[in-house]
mmCIF file of C-alpha atoms in Angstrom:
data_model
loop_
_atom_site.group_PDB
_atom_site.id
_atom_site.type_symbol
_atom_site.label_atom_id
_atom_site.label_comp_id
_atom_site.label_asym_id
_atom_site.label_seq_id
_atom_site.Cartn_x
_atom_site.Cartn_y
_atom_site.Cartn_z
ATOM 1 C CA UNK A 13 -89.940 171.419 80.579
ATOM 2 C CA UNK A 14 -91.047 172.533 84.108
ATOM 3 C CA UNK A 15 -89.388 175.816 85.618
ATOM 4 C CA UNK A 16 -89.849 175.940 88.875
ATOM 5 C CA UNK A 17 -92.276 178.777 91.101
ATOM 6 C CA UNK A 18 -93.538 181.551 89.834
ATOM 7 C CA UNK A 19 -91.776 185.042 90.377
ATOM 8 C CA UNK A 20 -92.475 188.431 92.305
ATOM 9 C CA UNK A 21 -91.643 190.626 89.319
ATOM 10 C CA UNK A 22 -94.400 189.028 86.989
ATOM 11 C CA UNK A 23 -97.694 191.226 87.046
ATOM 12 C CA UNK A 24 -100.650 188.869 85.529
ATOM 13 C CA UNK A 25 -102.458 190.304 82.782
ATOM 14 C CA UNK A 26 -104.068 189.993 79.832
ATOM 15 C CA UNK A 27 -102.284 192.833 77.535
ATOM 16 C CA UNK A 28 -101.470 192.330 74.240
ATOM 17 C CA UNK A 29 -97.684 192.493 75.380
ATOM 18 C CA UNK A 30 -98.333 189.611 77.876
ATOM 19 C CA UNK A 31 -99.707 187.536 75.158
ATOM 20 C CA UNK A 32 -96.597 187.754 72.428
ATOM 21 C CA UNK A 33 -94.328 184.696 72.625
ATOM 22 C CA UNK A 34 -91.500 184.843 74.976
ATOM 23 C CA UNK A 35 -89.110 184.171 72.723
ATOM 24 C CA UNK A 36 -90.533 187.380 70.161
ATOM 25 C CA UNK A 37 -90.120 189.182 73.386
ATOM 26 C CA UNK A 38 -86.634 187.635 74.274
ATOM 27 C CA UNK A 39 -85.303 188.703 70.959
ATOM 28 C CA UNK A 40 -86.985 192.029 70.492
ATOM 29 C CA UNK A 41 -85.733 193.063 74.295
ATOM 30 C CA UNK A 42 -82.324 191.967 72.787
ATOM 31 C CA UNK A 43 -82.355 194.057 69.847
ATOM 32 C CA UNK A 44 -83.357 197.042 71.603
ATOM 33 C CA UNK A 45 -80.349 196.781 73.705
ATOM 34 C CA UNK A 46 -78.332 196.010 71.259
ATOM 35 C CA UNK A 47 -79.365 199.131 69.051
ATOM 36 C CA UNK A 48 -79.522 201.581 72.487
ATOM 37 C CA UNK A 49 -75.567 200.530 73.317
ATOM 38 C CA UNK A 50 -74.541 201.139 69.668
ATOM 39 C CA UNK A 51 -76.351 204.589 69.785
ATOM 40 C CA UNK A 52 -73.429 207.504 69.961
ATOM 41 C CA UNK A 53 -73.331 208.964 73.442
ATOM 42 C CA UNK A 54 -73.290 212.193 71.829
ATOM 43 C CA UNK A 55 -76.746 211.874 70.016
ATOM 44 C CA UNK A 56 -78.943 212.780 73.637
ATOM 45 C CA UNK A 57 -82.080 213.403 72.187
ATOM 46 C CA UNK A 58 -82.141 209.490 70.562
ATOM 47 C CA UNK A 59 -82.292 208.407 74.340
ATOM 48 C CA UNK A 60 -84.862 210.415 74.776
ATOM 49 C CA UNK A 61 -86.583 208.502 72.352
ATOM 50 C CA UNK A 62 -85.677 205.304 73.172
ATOM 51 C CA UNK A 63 -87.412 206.358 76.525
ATOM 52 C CA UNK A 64 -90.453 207.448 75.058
ATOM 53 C CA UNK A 65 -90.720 203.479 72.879
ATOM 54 C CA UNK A 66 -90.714 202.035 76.211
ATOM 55 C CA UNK A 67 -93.005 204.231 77.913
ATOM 56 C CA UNK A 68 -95.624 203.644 75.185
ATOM 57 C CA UNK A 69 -94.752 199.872 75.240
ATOM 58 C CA UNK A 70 -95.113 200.409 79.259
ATOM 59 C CA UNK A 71 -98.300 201.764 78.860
ATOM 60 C CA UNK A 72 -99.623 198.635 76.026
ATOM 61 C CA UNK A 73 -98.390 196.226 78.896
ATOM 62 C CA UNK A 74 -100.454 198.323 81.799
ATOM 63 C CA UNK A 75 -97.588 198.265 84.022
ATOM 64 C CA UNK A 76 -98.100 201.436 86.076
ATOM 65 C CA UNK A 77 -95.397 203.999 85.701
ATOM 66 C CA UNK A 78 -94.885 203.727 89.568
ATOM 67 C CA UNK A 79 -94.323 199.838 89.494
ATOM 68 C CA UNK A 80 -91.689 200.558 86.846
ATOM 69 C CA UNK A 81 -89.740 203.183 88.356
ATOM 70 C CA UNK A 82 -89.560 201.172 91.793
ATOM 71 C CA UNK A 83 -87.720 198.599 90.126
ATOM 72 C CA UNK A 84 -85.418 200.561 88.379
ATOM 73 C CA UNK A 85 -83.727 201.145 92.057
ATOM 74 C CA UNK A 86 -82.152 198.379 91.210
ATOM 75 C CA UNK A 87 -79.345 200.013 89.366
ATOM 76 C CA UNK A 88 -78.838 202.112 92.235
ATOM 77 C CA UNK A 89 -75.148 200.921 92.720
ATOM 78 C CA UNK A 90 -74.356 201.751 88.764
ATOM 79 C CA UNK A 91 -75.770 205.145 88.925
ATOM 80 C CA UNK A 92 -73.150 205.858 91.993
ATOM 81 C CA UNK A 93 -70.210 204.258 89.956
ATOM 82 C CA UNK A 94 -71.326 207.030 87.119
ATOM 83 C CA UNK A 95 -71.447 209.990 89.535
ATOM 84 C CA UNK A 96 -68.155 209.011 90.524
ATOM 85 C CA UNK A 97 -66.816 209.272 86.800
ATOM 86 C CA UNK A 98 -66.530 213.131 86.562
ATOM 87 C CA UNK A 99 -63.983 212.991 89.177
ATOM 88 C CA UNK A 100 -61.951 210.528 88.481
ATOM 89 C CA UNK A 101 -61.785 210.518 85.060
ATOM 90 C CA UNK A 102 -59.091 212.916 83.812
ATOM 91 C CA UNK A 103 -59.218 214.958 81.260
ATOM 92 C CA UNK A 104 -60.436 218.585 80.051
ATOM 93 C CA UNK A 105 -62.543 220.467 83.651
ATOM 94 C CA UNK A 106 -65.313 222.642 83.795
ATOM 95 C CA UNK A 107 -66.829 224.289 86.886
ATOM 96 C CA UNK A 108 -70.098 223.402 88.009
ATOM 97 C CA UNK A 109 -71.477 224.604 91.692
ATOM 98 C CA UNK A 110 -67.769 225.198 92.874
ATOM 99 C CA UNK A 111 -66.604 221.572 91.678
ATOM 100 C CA UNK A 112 -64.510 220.707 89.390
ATOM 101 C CA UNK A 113 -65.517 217.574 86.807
ATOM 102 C CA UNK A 114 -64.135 216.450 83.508
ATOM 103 C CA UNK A 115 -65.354 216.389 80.621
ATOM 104 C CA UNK A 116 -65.041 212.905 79.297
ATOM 105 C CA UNK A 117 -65.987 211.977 82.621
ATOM 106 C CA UNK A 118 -69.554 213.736 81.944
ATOM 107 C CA UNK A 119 -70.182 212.235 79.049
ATOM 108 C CA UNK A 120 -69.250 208.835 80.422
ATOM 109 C CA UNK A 121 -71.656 209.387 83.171
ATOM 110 C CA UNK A 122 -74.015 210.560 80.707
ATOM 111 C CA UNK A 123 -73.738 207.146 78.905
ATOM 112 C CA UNK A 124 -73.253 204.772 81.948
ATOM 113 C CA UNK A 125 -77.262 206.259 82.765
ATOM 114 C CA UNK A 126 -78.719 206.176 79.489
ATOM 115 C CA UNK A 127 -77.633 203.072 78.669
ATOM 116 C CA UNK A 128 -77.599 201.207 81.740
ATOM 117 C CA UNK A 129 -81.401 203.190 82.773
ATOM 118 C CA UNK A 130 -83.142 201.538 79.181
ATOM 119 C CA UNK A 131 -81.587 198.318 79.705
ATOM 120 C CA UNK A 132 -82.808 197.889 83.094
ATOM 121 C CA UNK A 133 -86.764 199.384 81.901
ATOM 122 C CA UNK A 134 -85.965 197.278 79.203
ATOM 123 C CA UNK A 135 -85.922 193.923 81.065
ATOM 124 C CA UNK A 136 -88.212 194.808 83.905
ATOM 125 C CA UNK A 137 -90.659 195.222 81.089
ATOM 126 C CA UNK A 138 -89.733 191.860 80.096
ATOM 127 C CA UNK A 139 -89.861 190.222 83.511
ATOM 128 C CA UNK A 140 -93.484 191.679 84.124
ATOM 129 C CA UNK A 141 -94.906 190.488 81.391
ATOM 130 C CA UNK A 142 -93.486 187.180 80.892
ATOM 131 C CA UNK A 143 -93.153 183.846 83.996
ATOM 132 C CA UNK A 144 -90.519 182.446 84.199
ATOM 133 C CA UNK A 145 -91.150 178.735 82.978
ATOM 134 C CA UNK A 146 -91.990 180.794 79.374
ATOM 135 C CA UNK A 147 -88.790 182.720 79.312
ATOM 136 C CA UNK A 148 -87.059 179.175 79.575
ATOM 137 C CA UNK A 149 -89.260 177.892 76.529
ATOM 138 C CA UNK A 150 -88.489 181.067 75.027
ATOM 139 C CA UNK A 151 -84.721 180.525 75.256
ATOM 140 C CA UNK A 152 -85.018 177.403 74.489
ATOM 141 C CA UNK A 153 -86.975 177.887 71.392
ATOM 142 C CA UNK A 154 -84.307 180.409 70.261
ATOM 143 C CA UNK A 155 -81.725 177.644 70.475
ATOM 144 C CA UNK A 156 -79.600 178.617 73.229
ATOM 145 C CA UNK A 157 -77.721 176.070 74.390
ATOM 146 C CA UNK A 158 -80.157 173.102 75.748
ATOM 147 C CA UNK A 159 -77.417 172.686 79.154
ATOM 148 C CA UNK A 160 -77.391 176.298 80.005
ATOM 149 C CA UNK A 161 -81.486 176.212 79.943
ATOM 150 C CA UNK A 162 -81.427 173.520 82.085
ATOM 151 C CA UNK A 163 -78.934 174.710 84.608
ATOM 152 C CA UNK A 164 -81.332 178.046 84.360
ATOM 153 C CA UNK A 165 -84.349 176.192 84.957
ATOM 154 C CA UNK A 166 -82.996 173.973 88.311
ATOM 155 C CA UNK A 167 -81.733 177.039 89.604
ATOM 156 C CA UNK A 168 -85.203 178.713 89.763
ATOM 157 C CA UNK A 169 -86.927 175.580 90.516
ATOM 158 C CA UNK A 170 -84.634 175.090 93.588
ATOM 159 C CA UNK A 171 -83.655 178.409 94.672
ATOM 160 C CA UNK A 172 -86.317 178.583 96.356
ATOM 161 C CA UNK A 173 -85.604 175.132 98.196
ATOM 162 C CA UNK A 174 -82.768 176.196 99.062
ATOM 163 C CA UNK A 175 -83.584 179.677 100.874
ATOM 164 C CA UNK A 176 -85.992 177.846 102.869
ATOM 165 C CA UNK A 177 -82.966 175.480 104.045
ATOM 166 C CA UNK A 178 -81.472 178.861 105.047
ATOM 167 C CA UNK A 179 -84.206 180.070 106.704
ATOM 168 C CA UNK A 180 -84.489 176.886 108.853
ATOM 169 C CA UNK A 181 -80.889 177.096 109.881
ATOM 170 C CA UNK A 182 -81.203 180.870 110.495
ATOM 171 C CA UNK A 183 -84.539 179.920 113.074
ATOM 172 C CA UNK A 184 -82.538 176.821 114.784
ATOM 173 C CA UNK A 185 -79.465 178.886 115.802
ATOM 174 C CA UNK A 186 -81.735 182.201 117.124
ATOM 175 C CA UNK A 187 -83.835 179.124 118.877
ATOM 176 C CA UNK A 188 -80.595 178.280 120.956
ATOM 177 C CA UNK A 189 -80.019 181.753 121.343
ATOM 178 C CA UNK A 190 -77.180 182.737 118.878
ATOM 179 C CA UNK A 191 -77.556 186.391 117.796
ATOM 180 C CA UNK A 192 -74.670 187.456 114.931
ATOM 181 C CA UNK A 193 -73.088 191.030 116.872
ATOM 182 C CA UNK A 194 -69.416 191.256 115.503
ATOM 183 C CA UNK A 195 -66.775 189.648 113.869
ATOM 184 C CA UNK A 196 -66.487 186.776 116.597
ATOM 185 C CA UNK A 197 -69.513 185.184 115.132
ATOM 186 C CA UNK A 198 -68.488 184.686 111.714
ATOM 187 C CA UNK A 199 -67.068 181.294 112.404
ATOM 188 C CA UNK A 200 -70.594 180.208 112.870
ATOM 189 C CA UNK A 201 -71.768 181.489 110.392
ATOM 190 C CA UNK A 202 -69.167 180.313 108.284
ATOM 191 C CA UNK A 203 -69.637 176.864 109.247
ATOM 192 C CA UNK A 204 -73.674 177.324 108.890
ATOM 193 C CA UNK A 205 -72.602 178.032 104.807
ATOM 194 C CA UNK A 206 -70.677 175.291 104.905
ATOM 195 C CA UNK A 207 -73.241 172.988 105.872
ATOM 196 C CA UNK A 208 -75.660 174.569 103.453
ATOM 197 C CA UNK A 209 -73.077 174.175 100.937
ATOM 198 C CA UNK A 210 -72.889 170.125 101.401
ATOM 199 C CA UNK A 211 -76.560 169.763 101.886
ATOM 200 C CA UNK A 212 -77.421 171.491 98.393
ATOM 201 C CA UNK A 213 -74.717 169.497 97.202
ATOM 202 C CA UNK A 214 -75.876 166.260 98.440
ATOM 203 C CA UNK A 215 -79.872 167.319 97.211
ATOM 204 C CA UNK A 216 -78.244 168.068 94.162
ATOM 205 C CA UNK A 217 -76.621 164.297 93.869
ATOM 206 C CA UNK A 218 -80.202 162.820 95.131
ATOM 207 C CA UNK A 219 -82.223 164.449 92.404
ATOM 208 C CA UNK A 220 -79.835 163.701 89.728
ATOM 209 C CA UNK A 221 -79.665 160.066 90.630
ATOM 210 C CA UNK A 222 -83.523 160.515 90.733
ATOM 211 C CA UNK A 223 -83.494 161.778 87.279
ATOM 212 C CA UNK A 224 -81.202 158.964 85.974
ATOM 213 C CA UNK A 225 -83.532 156.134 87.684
ATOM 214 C CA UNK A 226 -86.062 157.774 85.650
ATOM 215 C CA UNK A 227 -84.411 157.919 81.669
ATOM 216 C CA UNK A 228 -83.338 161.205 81.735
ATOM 217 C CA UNK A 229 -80.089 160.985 79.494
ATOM 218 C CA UNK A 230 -79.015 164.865 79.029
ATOM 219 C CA UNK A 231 -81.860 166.783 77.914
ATOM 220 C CA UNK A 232 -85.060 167.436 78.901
ATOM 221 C CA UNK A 233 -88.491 166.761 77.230
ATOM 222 C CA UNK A 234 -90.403 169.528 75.860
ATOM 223 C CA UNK A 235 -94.150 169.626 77.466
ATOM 224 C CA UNK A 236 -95.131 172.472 75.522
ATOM 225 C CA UNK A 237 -93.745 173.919 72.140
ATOM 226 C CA UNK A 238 -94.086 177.779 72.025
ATOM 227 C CA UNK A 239 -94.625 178.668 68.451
ATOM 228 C CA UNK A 240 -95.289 182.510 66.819
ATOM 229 C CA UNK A 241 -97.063 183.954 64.063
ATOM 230 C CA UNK A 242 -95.798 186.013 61.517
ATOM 231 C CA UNK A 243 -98.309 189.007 63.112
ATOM 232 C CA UNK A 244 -96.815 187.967 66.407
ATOM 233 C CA UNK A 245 -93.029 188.835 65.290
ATOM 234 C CA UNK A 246 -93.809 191.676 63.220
ATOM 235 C CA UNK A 247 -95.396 193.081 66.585
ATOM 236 C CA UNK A 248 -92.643 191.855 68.841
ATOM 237 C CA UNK A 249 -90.183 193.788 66.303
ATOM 238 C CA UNK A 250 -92.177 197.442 66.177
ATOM 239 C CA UNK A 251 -90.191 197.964 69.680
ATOM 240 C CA UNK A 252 -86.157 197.231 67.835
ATOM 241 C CA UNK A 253 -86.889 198.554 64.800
ATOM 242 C CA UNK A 254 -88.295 201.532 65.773
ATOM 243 C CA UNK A 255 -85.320 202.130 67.841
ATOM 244 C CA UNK A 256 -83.114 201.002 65.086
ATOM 245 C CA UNK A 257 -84.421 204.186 63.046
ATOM 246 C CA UNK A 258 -83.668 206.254 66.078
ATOM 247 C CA UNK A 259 -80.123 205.128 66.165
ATOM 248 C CA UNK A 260 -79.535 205.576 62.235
ATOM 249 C CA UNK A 261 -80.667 208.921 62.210
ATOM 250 C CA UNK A 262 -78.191 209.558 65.351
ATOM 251 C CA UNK A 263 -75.478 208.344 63.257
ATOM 252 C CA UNK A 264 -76.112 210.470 59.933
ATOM 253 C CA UNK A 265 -76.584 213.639 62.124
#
């Protein structure tokens, strides 16, 4: 099973987290999450140590800390929806630098950040360490559902394909001069998604048809089967069940 180009979030390297299985990775990623959103809000200092796992797995994977942290802007629009919780959440108040914020509010700020923050390092760890055509085995070796891999893996394969259809579009209306200033110009533009809409469509019907010419009859073959030691998993599942000791202890305290 192909997958398509290779993406920008993928550092190459030859750590010993780059060499585990993808689909050791895919399930010990999934564990950790699992385990870090059933940790109690309350229990601070286990988030604290779920930070510190994935800094030392961070530092196993040689990603540099600043690589890491740049990507983790990506939650940028979560972190405002928390900041906005202590004032719109109602409930108990408390007075900090003249303004008033609730309590419950706080704490759900408090756990909209942990949380959110670990899953995000969480799967940028993932993403630079693994391509993309091996987190498709990887799901695929896990069993997930053999038509949602394949939708996954024609999306990245022609994502691509298609931006580059944009970007042509974008370069033949600036050639005759349009320039997008205000809200009179959204009927082009409108129209230019329209006719990116029917050509995808239409690729989409060409390559199927392709497909079909060629035997294809609902799944796809498997060029390579991804298989894992018993070493591998047992390394793959330090990360979860490390974490998984972290989040007992915050219950029994």
């Amino acid at each position: 099973m192909g997958a398509g180009h290779a993406h920008t979030l993928y550092r190459h390297g030859d750590s010993p987290v780059h060499a585990l299985p993808p689909h050791c990775k895919l399930a010990a990623v999934f564990c950790f999450v699992l385990v870090v959103v059933s940790t109690p809000r309350e229990a601070v200092w286990a988030f604290a140590l779920y930070a510190v796992l994935l800094a030392a797995v961070t530092r196993v994977a040689r990603i540099p800390a600043g690589v890491l942290l740049r990507r983790l802007l990506i939650e940028i629009p979560f972190v405002a929806f928390a900041f906005l919780m202590p004032f719109v959440v109602p409930g108990d108040q408390v007075q900090f630098l003249g303004l008033s914020m609730s309590v419950p509010g706080l704490w759900g700020a408090w756990n909209v950040l942990a949380k959110g923050t670990l899953g995000v390092a969480a799967s940028v760890i993932l993403a630079s360490t693994t391509e993309l055509r091996s987190l498709l085995l990887g799901l695929q070796r896990l069993r997930l559902p053999p038509m949602l891999v394949q939708i996954a893996s024609f999306m990245i394969r022609y994502g691509d394909v298609i931006t580059d259809e944009m970007r042509r579009m974008s370069v033949a209306r600036r050639s005759r001069g349009f320039e997008a200033r205000g809200v009179r110009h959204w009927g082009v533009l409108a129209k230019s998604a329209g006719a990116l809409f029917i050509r995808s469509y239409e690729r989409g019907e060409r390559v199927h048809l392709a497909m079909v010419s060629r035997g294809y009859a609902g799944s796809m073959p498997v060029i390579d089967e991804v298989t894992a030691s018993r070493a591998q998993w047992t390394y793959a599942a330090a990360l979860p069940v490390s974490a998984l000791a972290v989040c007992l202890l915050g219950w029994t305290l």
